[in-house]
mmCIF file of C-alpha atoms and ligand atoms in Angstrom:
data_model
loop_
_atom_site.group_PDB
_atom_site.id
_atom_site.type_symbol
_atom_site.label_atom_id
_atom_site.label_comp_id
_atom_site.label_asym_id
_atom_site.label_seq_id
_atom_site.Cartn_x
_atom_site.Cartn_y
_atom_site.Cartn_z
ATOM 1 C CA UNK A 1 59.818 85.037 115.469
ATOM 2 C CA UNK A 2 56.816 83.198 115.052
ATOM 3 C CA UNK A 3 56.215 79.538 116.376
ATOM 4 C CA UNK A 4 56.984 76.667 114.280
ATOM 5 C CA UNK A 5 54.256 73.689 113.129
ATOM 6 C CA UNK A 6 56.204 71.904 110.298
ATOM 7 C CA UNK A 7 59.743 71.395 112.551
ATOM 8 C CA UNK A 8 57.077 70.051 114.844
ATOM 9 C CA UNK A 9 55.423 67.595 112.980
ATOM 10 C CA UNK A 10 55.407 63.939 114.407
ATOM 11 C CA UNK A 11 57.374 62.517 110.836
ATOM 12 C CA UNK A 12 60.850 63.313 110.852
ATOM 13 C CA UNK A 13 62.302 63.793 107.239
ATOM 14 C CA UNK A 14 64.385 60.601 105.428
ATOM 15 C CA UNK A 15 63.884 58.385 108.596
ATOM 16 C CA UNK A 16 61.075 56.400 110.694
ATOM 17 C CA UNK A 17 61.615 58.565 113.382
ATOM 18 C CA UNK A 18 59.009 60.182 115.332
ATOM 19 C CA UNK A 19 59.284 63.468 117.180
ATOM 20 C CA UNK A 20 58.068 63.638 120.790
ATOM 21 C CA UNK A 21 54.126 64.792 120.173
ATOM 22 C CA UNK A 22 54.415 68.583 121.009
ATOM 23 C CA UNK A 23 51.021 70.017 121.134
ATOM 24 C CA UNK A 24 50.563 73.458 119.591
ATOM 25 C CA UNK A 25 49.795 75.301 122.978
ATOM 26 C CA UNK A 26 52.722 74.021 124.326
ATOM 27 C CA UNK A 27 55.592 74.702 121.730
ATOM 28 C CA UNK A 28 56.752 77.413 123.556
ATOM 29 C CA UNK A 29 59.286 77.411 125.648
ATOM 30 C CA UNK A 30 57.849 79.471 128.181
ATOM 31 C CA UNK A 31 54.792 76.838 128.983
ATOM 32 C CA UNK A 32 55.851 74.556 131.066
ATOM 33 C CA UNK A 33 55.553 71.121 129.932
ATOM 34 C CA UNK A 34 56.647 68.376 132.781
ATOM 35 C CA UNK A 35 56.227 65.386 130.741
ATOM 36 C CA UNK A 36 58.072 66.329 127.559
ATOM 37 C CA UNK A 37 60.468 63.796 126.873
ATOM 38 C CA UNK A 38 61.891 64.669 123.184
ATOM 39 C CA UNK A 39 63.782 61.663 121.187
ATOM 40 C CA UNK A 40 66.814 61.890 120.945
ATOM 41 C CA UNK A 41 68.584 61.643 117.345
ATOM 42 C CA UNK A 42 71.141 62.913 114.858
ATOM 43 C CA UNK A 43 72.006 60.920 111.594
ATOM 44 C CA UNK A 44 74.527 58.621 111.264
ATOM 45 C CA UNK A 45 76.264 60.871 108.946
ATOM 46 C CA UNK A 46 75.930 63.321 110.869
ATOM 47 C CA UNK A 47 77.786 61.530 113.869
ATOM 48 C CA UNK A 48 80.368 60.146 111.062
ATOM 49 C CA UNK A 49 81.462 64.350 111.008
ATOM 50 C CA UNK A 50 81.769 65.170 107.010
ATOM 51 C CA UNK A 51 83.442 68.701 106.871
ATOM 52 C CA UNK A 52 79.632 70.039 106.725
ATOM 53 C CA UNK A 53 79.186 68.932 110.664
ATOM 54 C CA UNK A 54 79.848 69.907 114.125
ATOM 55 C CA UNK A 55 81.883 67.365 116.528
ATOM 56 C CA UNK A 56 79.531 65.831 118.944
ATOM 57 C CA UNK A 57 79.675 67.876 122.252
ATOM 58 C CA UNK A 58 77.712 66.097 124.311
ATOM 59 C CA UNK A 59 79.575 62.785 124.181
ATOM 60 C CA UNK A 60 83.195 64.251 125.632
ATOM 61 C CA UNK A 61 85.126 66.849 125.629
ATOM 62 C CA UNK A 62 86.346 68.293 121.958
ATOM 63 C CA UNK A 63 89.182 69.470 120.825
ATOM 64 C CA UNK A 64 88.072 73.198 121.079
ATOM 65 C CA UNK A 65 84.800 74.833 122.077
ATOM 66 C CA UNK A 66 82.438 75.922 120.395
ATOM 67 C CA UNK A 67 81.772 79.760 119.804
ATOM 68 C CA UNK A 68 78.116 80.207 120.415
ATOM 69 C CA UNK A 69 76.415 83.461 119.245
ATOM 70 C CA UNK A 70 79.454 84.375 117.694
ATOM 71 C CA UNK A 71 81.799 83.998 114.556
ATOM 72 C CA UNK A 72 83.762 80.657 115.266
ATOM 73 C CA UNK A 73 86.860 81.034 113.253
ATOM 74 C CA UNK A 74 88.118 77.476 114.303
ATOM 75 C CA UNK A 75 85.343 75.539 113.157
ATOM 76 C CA UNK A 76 84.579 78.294 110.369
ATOM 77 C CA UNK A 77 80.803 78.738 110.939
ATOM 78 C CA UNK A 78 79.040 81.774 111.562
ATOM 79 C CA UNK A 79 77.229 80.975 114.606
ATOM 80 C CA UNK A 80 75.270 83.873 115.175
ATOM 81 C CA UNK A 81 71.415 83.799 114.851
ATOM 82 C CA UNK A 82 69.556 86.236 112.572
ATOM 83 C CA UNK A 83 67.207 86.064 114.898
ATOM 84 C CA UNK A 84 69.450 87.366 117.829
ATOM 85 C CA UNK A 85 70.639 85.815 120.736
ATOM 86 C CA UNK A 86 69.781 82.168 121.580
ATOM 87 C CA UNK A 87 70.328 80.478 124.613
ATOM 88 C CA UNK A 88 72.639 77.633 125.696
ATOM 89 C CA UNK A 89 71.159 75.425 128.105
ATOM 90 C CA UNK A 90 73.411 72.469 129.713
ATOM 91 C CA UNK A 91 76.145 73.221 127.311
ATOM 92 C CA UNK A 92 73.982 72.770 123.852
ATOM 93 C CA UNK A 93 72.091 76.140 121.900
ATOM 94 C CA UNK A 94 67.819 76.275 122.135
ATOM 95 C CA UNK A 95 65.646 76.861 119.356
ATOM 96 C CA UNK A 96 64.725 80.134 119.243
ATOM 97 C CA UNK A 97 61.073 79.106 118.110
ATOM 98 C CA UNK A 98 60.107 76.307 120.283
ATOM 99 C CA UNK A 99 60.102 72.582 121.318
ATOM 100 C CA UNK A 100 59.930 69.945 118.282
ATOM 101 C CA UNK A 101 59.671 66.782 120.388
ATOM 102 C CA UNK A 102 63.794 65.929 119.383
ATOM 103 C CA UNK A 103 67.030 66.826 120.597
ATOM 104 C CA UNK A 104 70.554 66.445 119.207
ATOM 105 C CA UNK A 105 70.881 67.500 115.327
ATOM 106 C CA UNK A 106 68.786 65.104 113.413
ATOM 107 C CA UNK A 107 70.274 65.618 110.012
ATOM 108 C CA UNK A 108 71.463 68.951 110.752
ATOM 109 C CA UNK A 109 74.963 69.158 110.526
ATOM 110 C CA UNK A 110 75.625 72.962 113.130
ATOM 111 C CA UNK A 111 74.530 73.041 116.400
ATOM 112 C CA UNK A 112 72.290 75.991 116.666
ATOM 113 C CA UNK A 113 71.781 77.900 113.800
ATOM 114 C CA UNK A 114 72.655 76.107 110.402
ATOM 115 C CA UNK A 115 72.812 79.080 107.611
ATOM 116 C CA UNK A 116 71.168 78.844 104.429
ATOM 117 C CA UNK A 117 70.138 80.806 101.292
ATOM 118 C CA UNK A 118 67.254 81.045 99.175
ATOM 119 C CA UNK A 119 67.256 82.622 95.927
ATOM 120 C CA UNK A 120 63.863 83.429 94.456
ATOM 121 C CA UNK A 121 63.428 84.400 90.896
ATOM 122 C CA UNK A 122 60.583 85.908 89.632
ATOM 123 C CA UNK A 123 58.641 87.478 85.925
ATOM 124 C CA UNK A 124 55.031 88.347 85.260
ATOM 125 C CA UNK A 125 53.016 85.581 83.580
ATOM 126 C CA UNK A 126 52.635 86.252 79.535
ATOM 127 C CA UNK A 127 50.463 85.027 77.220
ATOM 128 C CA UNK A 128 51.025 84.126 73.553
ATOM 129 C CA UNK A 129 51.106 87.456 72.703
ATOM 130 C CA UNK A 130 53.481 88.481 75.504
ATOM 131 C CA UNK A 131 50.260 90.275 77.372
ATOM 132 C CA UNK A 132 50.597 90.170 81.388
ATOM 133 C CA UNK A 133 48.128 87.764 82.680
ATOM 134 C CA UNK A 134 45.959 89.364 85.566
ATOM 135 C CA UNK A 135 43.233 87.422 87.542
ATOM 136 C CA UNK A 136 41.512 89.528 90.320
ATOM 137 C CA UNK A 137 42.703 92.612 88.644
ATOM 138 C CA UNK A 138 46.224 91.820 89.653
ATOM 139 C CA UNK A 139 49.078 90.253 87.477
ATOM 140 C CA UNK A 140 50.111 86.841 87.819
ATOM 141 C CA UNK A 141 53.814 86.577 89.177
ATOM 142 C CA UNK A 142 55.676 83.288 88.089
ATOM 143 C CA UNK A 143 58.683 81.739 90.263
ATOM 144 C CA UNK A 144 61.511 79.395 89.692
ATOM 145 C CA UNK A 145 60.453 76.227 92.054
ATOM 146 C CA UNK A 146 62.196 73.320 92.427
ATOM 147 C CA UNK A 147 61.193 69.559 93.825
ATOM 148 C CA UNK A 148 63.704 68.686 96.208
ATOM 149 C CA UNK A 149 65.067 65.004 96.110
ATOM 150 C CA UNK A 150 65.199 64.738 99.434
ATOM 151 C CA UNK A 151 61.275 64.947 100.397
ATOM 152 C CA UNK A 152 59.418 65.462 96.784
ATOM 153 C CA UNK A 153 58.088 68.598 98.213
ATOM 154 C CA UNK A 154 58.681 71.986 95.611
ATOM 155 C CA UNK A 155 60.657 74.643 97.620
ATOM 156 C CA UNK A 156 62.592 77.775 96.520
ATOM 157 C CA UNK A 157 66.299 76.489 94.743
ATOM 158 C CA UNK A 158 68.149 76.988 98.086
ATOM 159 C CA UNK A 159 71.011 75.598 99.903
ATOM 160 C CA UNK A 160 73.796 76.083 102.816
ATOM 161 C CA UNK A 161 76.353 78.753 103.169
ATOM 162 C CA UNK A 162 79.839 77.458 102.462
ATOM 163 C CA UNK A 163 82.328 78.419 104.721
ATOM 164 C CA UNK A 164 83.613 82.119 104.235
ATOM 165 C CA UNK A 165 81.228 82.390 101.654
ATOM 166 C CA UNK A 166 79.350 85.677 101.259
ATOM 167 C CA UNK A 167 75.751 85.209 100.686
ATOM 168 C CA UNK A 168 75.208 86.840 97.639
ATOM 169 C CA UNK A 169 77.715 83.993 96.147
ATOM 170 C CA UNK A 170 75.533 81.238 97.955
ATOM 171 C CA UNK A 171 72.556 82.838 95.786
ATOM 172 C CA UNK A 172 73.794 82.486 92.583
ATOM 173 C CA UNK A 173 75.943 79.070 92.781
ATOM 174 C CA UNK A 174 72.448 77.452 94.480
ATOM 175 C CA UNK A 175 70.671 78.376 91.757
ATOM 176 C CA UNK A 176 73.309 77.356 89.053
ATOM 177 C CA UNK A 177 73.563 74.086 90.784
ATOM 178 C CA UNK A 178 69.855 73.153 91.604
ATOM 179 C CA UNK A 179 67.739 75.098 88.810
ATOM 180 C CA UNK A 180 70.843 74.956 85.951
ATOM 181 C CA UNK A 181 72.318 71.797 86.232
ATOM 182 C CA UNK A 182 75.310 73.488 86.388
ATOM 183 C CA UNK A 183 77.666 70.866 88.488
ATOM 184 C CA UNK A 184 77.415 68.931 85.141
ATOM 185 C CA UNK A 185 78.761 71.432 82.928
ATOM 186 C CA UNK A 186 82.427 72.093 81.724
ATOM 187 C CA UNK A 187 84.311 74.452 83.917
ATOM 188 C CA UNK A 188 84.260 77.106 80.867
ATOM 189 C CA UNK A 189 80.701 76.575 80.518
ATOM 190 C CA UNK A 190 80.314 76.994 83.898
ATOM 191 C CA UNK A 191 82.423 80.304 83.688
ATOM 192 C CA UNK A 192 79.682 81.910 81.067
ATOM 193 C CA UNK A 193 76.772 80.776 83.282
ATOM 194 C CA UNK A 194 78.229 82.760 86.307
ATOM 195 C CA UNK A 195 79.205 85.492 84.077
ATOM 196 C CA UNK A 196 75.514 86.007 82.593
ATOM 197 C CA UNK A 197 73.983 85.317 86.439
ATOM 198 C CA UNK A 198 76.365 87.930 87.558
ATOM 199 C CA UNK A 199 74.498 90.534 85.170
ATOM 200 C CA UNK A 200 70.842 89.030 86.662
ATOM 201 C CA UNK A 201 71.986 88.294 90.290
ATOM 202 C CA UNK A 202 73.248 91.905 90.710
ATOM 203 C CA UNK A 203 69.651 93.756 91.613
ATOM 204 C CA UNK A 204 68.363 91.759 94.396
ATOM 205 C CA UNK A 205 65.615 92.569 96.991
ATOM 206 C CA UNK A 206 65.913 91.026 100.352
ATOM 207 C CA UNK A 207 62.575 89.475 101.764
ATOM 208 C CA UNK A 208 63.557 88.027 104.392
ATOM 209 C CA UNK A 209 65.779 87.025 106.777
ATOM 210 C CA UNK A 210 65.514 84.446 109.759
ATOM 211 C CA UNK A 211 64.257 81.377 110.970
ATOM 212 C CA UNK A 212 62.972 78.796 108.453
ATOM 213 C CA UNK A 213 60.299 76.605 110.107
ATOM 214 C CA UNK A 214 62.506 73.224 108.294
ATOM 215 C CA UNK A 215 61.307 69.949 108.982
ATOM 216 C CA UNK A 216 64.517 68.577 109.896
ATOM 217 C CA UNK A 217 65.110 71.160 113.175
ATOM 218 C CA UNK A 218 65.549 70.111 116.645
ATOM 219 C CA UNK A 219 65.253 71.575 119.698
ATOM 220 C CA UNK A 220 68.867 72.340 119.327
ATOM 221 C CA UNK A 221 69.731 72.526 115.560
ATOM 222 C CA UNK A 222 67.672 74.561 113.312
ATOM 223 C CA UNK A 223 67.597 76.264 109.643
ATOM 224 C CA UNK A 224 67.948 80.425 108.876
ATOM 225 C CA UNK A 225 68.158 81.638 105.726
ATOM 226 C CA UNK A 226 68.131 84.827 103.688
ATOM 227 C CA UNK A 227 65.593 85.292 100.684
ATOM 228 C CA UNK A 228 66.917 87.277 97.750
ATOM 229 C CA UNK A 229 64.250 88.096 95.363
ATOM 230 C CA UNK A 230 65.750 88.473 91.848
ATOM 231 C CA UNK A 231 63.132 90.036 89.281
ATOM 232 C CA UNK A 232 62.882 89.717 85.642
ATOM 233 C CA UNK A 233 60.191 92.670 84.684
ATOM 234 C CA UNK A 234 60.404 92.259 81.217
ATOM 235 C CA UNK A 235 60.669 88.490 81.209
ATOM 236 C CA UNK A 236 64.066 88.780 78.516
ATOM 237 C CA UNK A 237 66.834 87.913 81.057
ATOM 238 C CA UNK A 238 65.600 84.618 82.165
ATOM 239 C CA UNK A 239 64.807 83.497 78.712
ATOM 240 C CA UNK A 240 68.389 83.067 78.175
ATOM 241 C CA UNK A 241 68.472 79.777 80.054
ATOM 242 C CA UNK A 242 67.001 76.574 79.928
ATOM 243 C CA UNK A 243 65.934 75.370 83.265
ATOM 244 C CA UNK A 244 67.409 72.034 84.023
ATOM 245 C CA UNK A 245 66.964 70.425 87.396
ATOM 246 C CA UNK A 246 70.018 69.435 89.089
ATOM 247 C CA UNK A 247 72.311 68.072 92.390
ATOM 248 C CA UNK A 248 69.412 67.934 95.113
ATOM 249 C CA UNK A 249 66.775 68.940 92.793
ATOM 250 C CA UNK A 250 64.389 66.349 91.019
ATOM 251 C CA UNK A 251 62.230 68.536 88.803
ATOM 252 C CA UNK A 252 62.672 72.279 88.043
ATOM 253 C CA UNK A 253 59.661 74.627 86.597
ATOM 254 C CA UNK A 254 58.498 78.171 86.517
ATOM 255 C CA UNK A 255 55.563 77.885 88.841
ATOM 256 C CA UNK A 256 52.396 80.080 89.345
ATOM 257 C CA UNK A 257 52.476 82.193 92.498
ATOM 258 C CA UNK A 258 49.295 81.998 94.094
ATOM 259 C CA UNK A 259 47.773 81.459 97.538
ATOM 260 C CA UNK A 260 46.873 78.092 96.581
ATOM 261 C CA UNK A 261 50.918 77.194 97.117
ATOM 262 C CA UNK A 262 51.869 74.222 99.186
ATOM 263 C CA UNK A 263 55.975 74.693 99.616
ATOM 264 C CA UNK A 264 58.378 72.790 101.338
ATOM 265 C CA UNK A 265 58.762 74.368 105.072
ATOM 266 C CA UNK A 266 57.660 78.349 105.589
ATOM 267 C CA UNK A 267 58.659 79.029 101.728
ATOM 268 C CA UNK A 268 54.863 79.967 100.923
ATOM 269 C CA UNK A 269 55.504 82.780 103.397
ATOM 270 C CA UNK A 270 58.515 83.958 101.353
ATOM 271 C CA UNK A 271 56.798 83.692 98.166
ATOM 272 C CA UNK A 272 53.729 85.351 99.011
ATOM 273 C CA UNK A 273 56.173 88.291 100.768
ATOM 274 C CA UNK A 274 57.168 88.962 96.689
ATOM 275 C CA UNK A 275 53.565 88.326 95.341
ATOM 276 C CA UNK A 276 52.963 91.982 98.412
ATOM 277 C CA UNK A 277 56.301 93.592 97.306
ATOM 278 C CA UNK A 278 55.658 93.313 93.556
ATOM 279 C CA UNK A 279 51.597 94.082 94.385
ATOM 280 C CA UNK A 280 51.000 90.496 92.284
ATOM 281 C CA UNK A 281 48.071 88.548 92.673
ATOM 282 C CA UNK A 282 48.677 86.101 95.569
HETATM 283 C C1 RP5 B 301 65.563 75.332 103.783
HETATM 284 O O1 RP5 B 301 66.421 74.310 103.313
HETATM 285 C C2 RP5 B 301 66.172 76.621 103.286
HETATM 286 O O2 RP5 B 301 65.170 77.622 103.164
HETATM 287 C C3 RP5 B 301 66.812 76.208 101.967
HETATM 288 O O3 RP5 B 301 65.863 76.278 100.917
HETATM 289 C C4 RP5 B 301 67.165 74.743 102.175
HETATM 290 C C5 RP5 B 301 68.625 74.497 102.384
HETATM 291 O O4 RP5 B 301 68.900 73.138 102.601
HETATM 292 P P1 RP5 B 301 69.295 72.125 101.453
HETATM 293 O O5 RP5 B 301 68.479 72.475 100.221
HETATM 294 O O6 RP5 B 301 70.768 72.311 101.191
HETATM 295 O O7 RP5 B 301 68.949 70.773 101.986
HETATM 296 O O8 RP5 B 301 65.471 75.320 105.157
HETATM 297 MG MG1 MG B 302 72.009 72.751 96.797
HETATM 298 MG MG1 MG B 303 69.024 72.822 98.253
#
């Protein structure tokens, strides 16, 4: 994995807390760095342990260890890295891609890796006529983007893996929830959106799986995800539902992919992965 810039950035997300300055040369681990003294910090909520978050280890013993680099069936997390094998250094995991000037979980609820799942829905840009739209000689791929609440920053319509969940159900109820509105519908409505994403959600294309360079990772908390890309070539399926922005999502649009992108954490990476697996115009 590459190194990080954005989980290294001095602002940390939702707070007035500022990182530890970490230089670029010296994000990885392997430079030594004498005088790095990160802040230390994990959110209030965090510490308050919802069922979303870890118990704090470092402050006593708990109740039963944690599994790291493995699947911890007491705490029901998946605690294994996509990115392999992390290490554990004075009982708590290291970021796999470098220092980010903070330690404990910020708003990260896992120690080490916390698992999420992006879902990224694409169809060729039409005009009136229903003609592709090419510039450069290639054709202009649209996406489903969504502002986040948290930030105001547009990002792909992801979220966490529930426990036990498989991933291709995290896909679809992420995108019900975020680009559907679909926490505000009645439970039958609800059961005819799943049944008609069920149909769409069944050809997906993995583009990636790993580390997601998230503004709110630590030096010992950090975000993974898997990116599912979910095509619409004729531009029919889609059309059966109106986007409606909804629990952590602000604003919801089909947006233009295009180099000129600016995406909440590495998600311009993801997208322009589709624009070279689809050979669009990026
Ligand atoms: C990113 O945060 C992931 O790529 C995913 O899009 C998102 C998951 O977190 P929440 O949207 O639930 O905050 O790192
Ligand atoms: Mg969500
Ligand atoms: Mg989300």
């Amino acid at each position: 994995i590459g190194m990080h810039t954005k989980a290294c950035s001095p602002e940390y997300p939702c707070t007035n807390v500022k990182r530890f300055p970490v230089p670029a040369e010296l994000v990885d681990w392997k430079v030594s760095f004498p005088d790095y003294k990160p802040v230390d910090y994990t959110a209030q909520k965090v510490l308050e342990q919802p069922p979303w978050a870890d118990p704090d280890i470092r402050s006593g013993p708990v109740k039963e260890a944690l599994k790291f680099n493995g699947l911890d069936t007491y705490y029901k997390t998946d605690r294994r890295s996509l990115t392999g094998e992390y290490e554990i250094i004075q009982g708590v995991p290291r970021n796999p891609a470098g220092r980010t000037g903070m330690i404990g979980r910020g708003l990260l609820g896992k120690w080490g890796p916390n698992h999420a799942a992006d879902p990224l829905v694409t169809r060729w840009k039409r005009d009136s006529s229903g003609e592709k739209i090419h510039k450069h000689g290639k054709p202009v791929l649209e996406f489903v983007a969504i502002q986040r609440t948290d930030c105001s920053e547009w990002a792909l319509p992801g979220g966490m893996v529930d426990p036990g969940e498989p991933v291709t159900y995290t896909l679809k109820r992420e995108f019900g929830e975020e680009a559907l509105n679909s926490l505000e519908l009645t439970p039958e409505e609800n059961k005819r959106l799943h049944d008609l994403l069920d149909d769409l959600f069944h050809h997906g294309t993995v583009i990636f799986k790993g580390y997601i360079d998230d503004p709110r990772n630590t030096d010992n908390s950090w975000m993974e995800s898997q990116a599912v890309n979910y095509h619409d070539d004729t531009g029919k399926a889609f059309d059966k539902f109106a986007l409606k922005a909804g629990d952590d999502a602000k604003n919801v649009r089909w947006m233009d992919v295009s180099h000129e992108l600016r995406l909440y954490a590495n998600h311009n990476d993801l997208v322009k992965e589709v624009a070279k697996k689809l050979n669009a115009y990026w």
